[in-house]
PDB file of C-alpha atoms in Angstrom:
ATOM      1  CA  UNK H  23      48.120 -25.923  19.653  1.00  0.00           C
ATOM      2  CA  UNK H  24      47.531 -27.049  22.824  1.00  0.00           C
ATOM      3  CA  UNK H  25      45.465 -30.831  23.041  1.00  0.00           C
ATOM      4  CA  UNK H  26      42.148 -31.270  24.330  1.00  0.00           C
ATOM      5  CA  UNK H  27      41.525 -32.165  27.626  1.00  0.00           C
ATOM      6  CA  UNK H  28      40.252 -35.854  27.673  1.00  0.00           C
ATOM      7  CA  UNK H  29      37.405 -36.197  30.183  1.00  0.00           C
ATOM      8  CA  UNK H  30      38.206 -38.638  33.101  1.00  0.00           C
ATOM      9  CA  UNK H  31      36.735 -41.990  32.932  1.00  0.00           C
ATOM     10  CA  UNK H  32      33.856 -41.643  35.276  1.00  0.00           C
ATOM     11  CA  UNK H  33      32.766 -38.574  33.303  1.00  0.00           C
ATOM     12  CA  UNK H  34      32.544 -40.107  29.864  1.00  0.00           C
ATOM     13  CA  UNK H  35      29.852 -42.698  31.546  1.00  0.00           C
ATOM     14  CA  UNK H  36      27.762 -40.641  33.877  1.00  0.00           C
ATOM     15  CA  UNK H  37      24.726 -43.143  34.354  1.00  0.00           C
ATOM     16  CA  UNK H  38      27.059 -46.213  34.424  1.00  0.00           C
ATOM     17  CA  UNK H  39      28.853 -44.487  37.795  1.00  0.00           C
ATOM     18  CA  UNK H  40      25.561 -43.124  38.985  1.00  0.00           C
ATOM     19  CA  UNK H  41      23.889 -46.815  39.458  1.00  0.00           C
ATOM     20  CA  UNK H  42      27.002 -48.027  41.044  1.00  0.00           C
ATOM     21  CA  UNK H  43      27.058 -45.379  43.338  1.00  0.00           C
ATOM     22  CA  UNK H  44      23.301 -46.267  43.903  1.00  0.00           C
ATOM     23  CA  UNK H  45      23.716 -50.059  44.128  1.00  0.00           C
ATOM     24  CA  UNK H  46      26.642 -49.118  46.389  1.00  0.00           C
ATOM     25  CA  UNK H  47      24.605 -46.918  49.158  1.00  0.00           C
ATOM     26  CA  UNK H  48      21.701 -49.424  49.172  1.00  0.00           C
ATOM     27  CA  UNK H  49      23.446 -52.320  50.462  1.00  0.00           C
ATOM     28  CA  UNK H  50      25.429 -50.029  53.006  1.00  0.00           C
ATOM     29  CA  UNK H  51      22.231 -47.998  53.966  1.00  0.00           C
ATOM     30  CA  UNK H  52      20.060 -51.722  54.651  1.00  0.00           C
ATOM     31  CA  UNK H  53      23.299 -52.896  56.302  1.00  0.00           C
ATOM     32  CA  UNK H  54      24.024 -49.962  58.971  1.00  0.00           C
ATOM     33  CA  UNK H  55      20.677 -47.513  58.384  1.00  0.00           C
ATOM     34  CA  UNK H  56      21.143 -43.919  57.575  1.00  0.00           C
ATOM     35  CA  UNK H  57      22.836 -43.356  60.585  1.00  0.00           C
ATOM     36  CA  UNK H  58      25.547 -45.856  60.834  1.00  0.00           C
ATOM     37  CA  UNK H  59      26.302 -45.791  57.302  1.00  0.00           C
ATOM     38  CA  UNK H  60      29.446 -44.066  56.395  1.00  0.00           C
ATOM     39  CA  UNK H  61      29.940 -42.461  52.670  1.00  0.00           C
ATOM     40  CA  UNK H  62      33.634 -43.597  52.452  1.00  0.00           C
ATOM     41  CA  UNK H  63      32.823 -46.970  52.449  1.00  0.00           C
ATOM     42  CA  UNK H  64      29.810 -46.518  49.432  1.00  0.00           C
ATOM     43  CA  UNK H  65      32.659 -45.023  47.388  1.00  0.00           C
ATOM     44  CA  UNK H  66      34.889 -47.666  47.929  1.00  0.00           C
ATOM     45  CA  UNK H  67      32.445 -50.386  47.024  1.00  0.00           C
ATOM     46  CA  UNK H  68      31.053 -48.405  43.701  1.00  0.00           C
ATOM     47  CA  UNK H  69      34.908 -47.660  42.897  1.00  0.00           C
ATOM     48  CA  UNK H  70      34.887 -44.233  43.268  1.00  0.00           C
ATOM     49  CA  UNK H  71      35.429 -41.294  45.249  1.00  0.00           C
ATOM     50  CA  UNK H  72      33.650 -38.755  47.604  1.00  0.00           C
ATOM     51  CA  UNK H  73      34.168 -36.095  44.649  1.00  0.00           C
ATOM     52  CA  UNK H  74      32.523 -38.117  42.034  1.00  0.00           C
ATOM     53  CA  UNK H  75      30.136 -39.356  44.739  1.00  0.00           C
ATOM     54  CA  UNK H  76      28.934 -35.832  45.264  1.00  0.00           C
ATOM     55  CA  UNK H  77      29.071 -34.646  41.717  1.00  0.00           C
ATOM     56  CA  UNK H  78      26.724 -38.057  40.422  1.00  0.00           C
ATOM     57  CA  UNK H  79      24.067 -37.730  43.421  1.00  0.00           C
ATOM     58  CA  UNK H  80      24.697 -35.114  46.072  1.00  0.00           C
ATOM     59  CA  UNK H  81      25.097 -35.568  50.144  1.00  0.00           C
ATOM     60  CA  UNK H  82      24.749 -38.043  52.188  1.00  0.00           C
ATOM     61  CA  UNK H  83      20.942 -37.610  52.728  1.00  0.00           C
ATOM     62  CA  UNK H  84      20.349 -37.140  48.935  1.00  0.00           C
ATOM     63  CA  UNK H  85      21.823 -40.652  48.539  1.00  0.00           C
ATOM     64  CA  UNK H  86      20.233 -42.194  50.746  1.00  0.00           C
ATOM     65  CA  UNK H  87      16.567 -40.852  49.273  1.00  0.00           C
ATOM     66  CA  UNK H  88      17.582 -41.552  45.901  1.00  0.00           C
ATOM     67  CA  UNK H  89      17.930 -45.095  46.972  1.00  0.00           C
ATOM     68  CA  UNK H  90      14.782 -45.192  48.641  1.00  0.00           C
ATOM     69  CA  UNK H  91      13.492 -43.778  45.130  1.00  0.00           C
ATOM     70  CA  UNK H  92      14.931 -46.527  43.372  1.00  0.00           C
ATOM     71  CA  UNK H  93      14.010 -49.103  45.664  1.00  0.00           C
ATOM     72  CA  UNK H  94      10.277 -48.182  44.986  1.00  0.00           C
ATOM     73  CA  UNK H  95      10.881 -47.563  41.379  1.00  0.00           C
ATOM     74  CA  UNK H  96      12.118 -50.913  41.168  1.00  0.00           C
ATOM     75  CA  UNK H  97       9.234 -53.204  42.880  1.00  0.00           C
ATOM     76  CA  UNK H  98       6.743 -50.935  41.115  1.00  0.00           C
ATOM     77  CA  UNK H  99       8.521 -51.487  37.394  1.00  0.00           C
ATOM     78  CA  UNK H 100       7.783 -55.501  38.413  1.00  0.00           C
ATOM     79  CA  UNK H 101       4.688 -55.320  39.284  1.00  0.00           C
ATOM     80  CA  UNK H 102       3.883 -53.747  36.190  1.00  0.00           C
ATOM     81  CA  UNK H 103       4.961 -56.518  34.339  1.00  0.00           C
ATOM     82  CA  UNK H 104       2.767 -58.894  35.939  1.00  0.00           C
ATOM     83  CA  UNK H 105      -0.109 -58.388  33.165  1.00  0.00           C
ATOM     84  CA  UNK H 106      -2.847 -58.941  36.094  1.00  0.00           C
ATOM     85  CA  UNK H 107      -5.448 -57.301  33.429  1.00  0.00           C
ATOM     86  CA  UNK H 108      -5.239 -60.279  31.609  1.00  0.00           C
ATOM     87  CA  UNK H 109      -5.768 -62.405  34.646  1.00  0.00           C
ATOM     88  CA  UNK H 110      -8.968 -63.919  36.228  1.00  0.00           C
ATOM     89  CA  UNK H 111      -9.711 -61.657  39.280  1.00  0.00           C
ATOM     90  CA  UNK H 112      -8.791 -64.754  42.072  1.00  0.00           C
ATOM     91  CA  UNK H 113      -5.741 -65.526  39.606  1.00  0.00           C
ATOM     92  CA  UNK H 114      -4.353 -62.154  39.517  1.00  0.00           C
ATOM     93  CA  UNK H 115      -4.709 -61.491  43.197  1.00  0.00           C
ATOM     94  CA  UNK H 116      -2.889 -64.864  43.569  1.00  0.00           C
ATOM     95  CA  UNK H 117      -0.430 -63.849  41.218  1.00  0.00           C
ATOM     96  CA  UNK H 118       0.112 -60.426  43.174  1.00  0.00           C
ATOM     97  CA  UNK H 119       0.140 -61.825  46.462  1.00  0.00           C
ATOM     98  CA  UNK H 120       3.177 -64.265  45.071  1.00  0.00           C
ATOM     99  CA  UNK H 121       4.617 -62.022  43.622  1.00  0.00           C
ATOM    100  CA  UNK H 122       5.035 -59.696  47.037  1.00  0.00           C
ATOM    101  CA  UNK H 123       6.026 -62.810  48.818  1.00  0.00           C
ATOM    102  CA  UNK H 124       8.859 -63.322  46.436  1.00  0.00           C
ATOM    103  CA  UNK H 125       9.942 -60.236  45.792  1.00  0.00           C
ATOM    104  CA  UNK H 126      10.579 -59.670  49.870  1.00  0.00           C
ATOM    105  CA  UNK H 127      12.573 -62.820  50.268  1.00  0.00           C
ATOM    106  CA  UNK H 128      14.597 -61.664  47.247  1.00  0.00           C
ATOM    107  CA  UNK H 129      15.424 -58.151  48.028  1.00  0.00           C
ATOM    108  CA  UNK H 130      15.556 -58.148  52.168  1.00  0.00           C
ATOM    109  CA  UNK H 131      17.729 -54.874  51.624  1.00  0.00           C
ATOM    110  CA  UNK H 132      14.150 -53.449  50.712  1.00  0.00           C
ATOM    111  CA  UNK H 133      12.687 -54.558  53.991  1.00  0.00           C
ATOM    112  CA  UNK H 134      15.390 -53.087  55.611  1.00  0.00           C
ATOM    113  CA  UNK H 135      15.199 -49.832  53.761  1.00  0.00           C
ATOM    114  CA  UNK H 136      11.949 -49.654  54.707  1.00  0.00           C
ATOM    115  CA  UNK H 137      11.994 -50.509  58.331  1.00  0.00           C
ATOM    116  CA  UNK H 138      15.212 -47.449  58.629  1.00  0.00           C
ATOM    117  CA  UNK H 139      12.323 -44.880  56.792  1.00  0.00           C
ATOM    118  CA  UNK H 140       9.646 -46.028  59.274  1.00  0.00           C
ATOM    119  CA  UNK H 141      12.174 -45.171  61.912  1.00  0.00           C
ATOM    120  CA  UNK H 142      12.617 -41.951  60.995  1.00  0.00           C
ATOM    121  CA  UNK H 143       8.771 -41.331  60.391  1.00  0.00           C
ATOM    122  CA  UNK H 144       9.163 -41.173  56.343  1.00  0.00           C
ATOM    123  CA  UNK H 145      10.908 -38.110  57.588  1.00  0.00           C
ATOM    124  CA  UNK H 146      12.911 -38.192  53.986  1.00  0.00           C
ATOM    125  CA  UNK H 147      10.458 -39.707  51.767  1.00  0.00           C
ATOM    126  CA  UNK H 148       8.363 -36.871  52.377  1.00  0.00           C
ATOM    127  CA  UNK H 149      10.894 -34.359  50.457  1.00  0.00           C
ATOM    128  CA  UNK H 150      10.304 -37.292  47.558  1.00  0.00           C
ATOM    129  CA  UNK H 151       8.712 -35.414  44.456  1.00  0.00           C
ATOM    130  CA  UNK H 152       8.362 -38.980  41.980  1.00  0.00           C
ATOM    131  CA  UNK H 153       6.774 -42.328  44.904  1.00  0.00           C
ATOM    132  CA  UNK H 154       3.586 -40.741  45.041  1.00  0.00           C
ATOM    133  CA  UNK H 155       3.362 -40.997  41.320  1.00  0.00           C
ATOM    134  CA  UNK H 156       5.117 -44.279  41.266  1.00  0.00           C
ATOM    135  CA  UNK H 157       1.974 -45.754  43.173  1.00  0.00           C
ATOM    136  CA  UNK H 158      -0.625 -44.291  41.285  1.00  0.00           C
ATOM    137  CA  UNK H 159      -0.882 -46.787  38.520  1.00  0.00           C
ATOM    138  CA  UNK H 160      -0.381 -49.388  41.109  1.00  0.00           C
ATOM    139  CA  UNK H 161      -3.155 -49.051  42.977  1.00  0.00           C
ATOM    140  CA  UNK H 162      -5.444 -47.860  40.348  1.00  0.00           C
ATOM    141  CA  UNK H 163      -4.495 -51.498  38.809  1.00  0.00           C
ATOM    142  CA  UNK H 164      -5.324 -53.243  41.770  1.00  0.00           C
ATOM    143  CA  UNK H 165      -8.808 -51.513  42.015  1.00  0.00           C
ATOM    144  CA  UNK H 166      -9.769 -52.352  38.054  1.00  0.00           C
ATOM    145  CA  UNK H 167      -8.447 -56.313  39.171  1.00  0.00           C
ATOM    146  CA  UNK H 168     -11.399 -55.824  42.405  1.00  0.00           C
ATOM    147  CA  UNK H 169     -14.078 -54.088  40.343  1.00  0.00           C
ATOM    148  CA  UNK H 170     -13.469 -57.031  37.236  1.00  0.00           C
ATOM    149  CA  UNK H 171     -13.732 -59.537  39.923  1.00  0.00           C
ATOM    150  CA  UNK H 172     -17.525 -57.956  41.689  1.00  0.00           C
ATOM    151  CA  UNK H 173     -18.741 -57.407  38.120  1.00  0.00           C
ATOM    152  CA  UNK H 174     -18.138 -61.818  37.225  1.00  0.00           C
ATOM    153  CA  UNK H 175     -19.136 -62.144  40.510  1.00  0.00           C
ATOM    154  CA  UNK H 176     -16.103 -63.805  41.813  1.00  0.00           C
ATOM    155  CA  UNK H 177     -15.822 -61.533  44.476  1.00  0.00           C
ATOM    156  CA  UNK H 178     -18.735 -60.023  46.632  1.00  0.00           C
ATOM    157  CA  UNK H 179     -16.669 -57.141  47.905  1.00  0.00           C
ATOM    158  CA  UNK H 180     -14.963 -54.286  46.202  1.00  0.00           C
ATOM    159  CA  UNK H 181     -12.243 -54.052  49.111  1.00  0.00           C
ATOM    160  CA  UNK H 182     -10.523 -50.693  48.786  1.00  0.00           C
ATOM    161  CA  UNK H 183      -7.267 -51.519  46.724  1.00  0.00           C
ATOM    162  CA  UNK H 184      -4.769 -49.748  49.297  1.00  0.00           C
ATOM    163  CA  UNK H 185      -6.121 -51.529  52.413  1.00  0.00           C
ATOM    164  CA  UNK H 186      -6.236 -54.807  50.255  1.00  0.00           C
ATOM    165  CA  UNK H 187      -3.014 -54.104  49.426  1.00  0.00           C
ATOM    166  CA  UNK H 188      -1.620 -53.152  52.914  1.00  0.00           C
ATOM    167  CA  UNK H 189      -3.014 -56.701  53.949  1.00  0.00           C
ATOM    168  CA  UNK H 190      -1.216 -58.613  51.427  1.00  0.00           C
ATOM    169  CA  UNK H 191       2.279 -56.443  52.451  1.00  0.00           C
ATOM    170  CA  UNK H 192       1.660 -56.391  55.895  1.00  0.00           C
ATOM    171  CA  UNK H 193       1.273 -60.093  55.832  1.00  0.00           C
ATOM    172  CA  UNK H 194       4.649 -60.852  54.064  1.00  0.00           C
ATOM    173  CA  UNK H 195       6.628 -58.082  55.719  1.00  0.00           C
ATOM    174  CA  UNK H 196       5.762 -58.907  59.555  1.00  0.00           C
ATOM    175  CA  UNK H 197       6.423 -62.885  59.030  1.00  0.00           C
ATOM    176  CA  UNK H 198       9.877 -62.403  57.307  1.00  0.00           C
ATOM    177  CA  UNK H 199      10.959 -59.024  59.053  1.00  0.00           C
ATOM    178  CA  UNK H 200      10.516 -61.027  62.323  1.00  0.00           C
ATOM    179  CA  UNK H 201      11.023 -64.731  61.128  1.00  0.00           C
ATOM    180  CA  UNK H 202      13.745 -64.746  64.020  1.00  0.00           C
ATOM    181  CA  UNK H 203      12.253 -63.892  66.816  1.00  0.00           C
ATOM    182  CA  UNK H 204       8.825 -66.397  65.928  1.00  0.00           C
ATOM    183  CA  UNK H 205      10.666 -68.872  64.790  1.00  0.00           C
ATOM    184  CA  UNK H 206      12.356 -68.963  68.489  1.00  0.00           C
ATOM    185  CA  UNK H 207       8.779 -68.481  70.244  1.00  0.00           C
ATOM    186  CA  UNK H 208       7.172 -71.054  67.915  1.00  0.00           C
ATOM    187  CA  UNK H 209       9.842 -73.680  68.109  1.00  0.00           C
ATOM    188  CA  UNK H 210       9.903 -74.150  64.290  1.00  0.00           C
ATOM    189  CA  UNK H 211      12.087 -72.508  61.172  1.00  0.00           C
ATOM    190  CA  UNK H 212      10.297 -70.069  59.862  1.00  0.00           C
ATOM    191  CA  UNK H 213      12.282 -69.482  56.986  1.00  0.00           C
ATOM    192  CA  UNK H 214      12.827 -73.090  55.570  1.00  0.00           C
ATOM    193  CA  UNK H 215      11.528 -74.028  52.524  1.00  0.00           C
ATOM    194  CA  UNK H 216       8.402 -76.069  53.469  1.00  0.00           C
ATOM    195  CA  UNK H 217       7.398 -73.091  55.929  1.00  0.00           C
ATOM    196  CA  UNK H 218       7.758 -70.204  53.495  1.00  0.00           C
ATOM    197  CA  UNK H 219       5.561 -72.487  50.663  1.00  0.00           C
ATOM    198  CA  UNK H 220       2.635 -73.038  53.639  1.00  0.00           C
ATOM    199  CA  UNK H 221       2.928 -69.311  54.933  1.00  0.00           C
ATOM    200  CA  UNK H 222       2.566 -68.446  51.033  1.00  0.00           C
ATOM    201  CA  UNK H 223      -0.756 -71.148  50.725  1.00  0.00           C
ATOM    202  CA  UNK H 224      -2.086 -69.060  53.786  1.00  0.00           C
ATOM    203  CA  UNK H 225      -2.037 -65.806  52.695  1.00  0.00           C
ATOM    204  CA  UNK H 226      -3.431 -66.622  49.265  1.00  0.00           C
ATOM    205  CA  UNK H 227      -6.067 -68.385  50.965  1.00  0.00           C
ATOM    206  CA  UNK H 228      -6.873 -65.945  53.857  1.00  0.00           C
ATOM    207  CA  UNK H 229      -6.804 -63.161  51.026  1.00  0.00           C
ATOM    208  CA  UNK H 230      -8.882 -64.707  48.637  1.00  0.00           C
ATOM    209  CA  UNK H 231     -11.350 -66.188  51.349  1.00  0.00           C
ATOM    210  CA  UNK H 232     -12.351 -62.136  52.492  1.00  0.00           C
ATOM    211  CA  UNK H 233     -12.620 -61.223  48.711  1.00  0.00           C
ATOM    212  CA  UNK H 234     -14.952 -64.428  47.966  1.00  0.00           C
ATOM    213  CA  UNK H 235     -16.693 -65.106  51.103  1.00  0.00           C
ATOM    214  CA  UNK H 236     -16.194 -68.472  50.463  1.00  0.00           C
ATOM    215  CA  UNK H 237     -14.268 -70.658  53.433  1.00  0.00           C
ATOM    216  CA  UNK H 238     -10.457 -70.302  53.485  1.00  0.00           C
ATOM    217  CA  UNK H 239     -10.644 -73.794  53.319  1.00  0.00           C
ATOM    218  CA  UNK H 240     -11.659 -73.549  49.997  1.00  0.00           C
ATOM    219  CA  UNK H 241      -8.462 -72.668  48.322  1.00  0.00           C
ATOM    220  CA  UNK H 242      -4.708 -73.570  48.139  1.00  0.00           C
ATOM    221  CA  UNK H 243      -5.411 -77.665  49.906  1.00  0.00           C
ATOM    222  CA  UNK H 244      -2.649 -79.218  48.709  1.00  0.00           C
ATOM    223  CA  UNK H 245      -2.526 -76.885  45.912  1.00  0.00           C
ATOM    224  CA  UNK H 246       1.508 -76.046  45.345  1.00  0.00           C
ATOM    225  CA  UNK H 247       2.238 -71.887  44.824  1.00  0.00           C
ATOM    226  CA  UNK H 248       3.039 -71.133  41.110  1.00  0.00           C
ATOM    227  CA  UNK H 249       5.734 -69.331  42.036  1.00  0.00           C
ATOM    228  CA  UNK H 250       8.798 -71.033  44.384  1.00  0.00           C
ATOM    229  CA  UNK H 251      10.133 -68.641  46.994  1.00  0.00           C
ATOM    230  CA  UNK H 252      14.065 -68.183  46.317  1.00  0.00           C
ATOM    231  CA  UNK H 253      15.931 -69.774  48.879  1.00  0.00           C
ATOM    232  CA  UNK H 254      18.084 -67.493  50.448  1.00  0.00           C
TER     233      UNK H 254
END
């Protein structure tokens, strides 16, 4: 009687392949974009090939959103963890806003990610079926930290949670996605340790000032961040 075909390696561990193959593509796709990245060299680095590449994830362009997926799912799966509910209102906006900062500086393939998508005008996030739901919770969590924070009257404004959150983005991702170039203008490293623990101090304090009305002034003097950016 004839034996029984064994199945090949990368077959009897499916998911173990699949987030090399992932892990793979994302530092090849922040490296060289969509574009410039080649699938040869993603196959290479998970130990594979274009056959088992194809068979785990799909094409090219499926990769590449599947990372973007994961990139989300990832950052949104750590924010969750942050237990913000059980916060004060200043201290888990505080908390979020270091969190963001740190996050960034520790994953710069993200910003990268991101700043290829933003190129291409979302143009393949849009076929995405699961970020919208990702965000969701996100958001929703932000707006019950805003409304706790009105109701003890810490805060006098119930900013809308996606703008707030925007800002506190928006103010990580511009100073580190273009640390080089300021740092040049400005005459000073951007990036060094002292810098990144002020820049942090500011934002809290610029953030929290427009939820308190209080004076930015008021918060982070000479206060060290909880949380130590990762040096790089």
């Amino acid at each position: 009687m004839a034996k029984a075909k064994q199945p090949l390696k990368w077959q009897r561990d499916p998911e173990g392949m699949r987030i090399r193959i992932l892990e793979a593509a994302k530092q090849e796709f922040a490296a060289h974009g969509l574009a410039g990245a080649r699938v040869d060299r993603i196959a290479a680095k998970a130990g594979a090939n274009k056959r088992m590449l194809y068979y785990h994830v799909g094409k090219k362009d499926d990769l590449y959103l599947a990372v973007l997926e994961g990139a989300y799912q990832q950052i949104r799966a750590e924010e969750r963890g942050l237990d913000l509910e059980h916060l004060d209102p200043p201290d888990a906006i505080e908390r979020l806003i270091e969190f963001t900062w740190n996050y960034f500086i520790r994953n710069p393939e993200f910003l990268a990610l991101l700043n290829t998508e933003n190129l291409a005008k979302a143009r393949h996030l849009k076929r995405s079926t699961k970020v919208k739901s990702m965000h969701s919770p996100f958001v929703e969590m932000i707006r019950t930290v805003v409304r706790r924070g009105v109701e003890s009257g810490d805060f006098v404004v119930a900013l809308d949670p996606v703008q707030l959150y925007i800002s506190i983005a928006g103010l990580c991702f511009f100073y580190l996605s273009n640390s080089a170039t300021l740092s040049v203008i400005f005459g000073r490293d951007l990036l060094k340790p002292e810098a990144r623990d002020e820049r942090l101090a500011h934002m809290v304090a610029l953030v929290l000032a427009a939820l308190t009305g209080k004076s930015a002034a008021s918060f982070g003097k000479g206060k060290a961040p909880k949380l130590r950016a990762v040096a790089q």
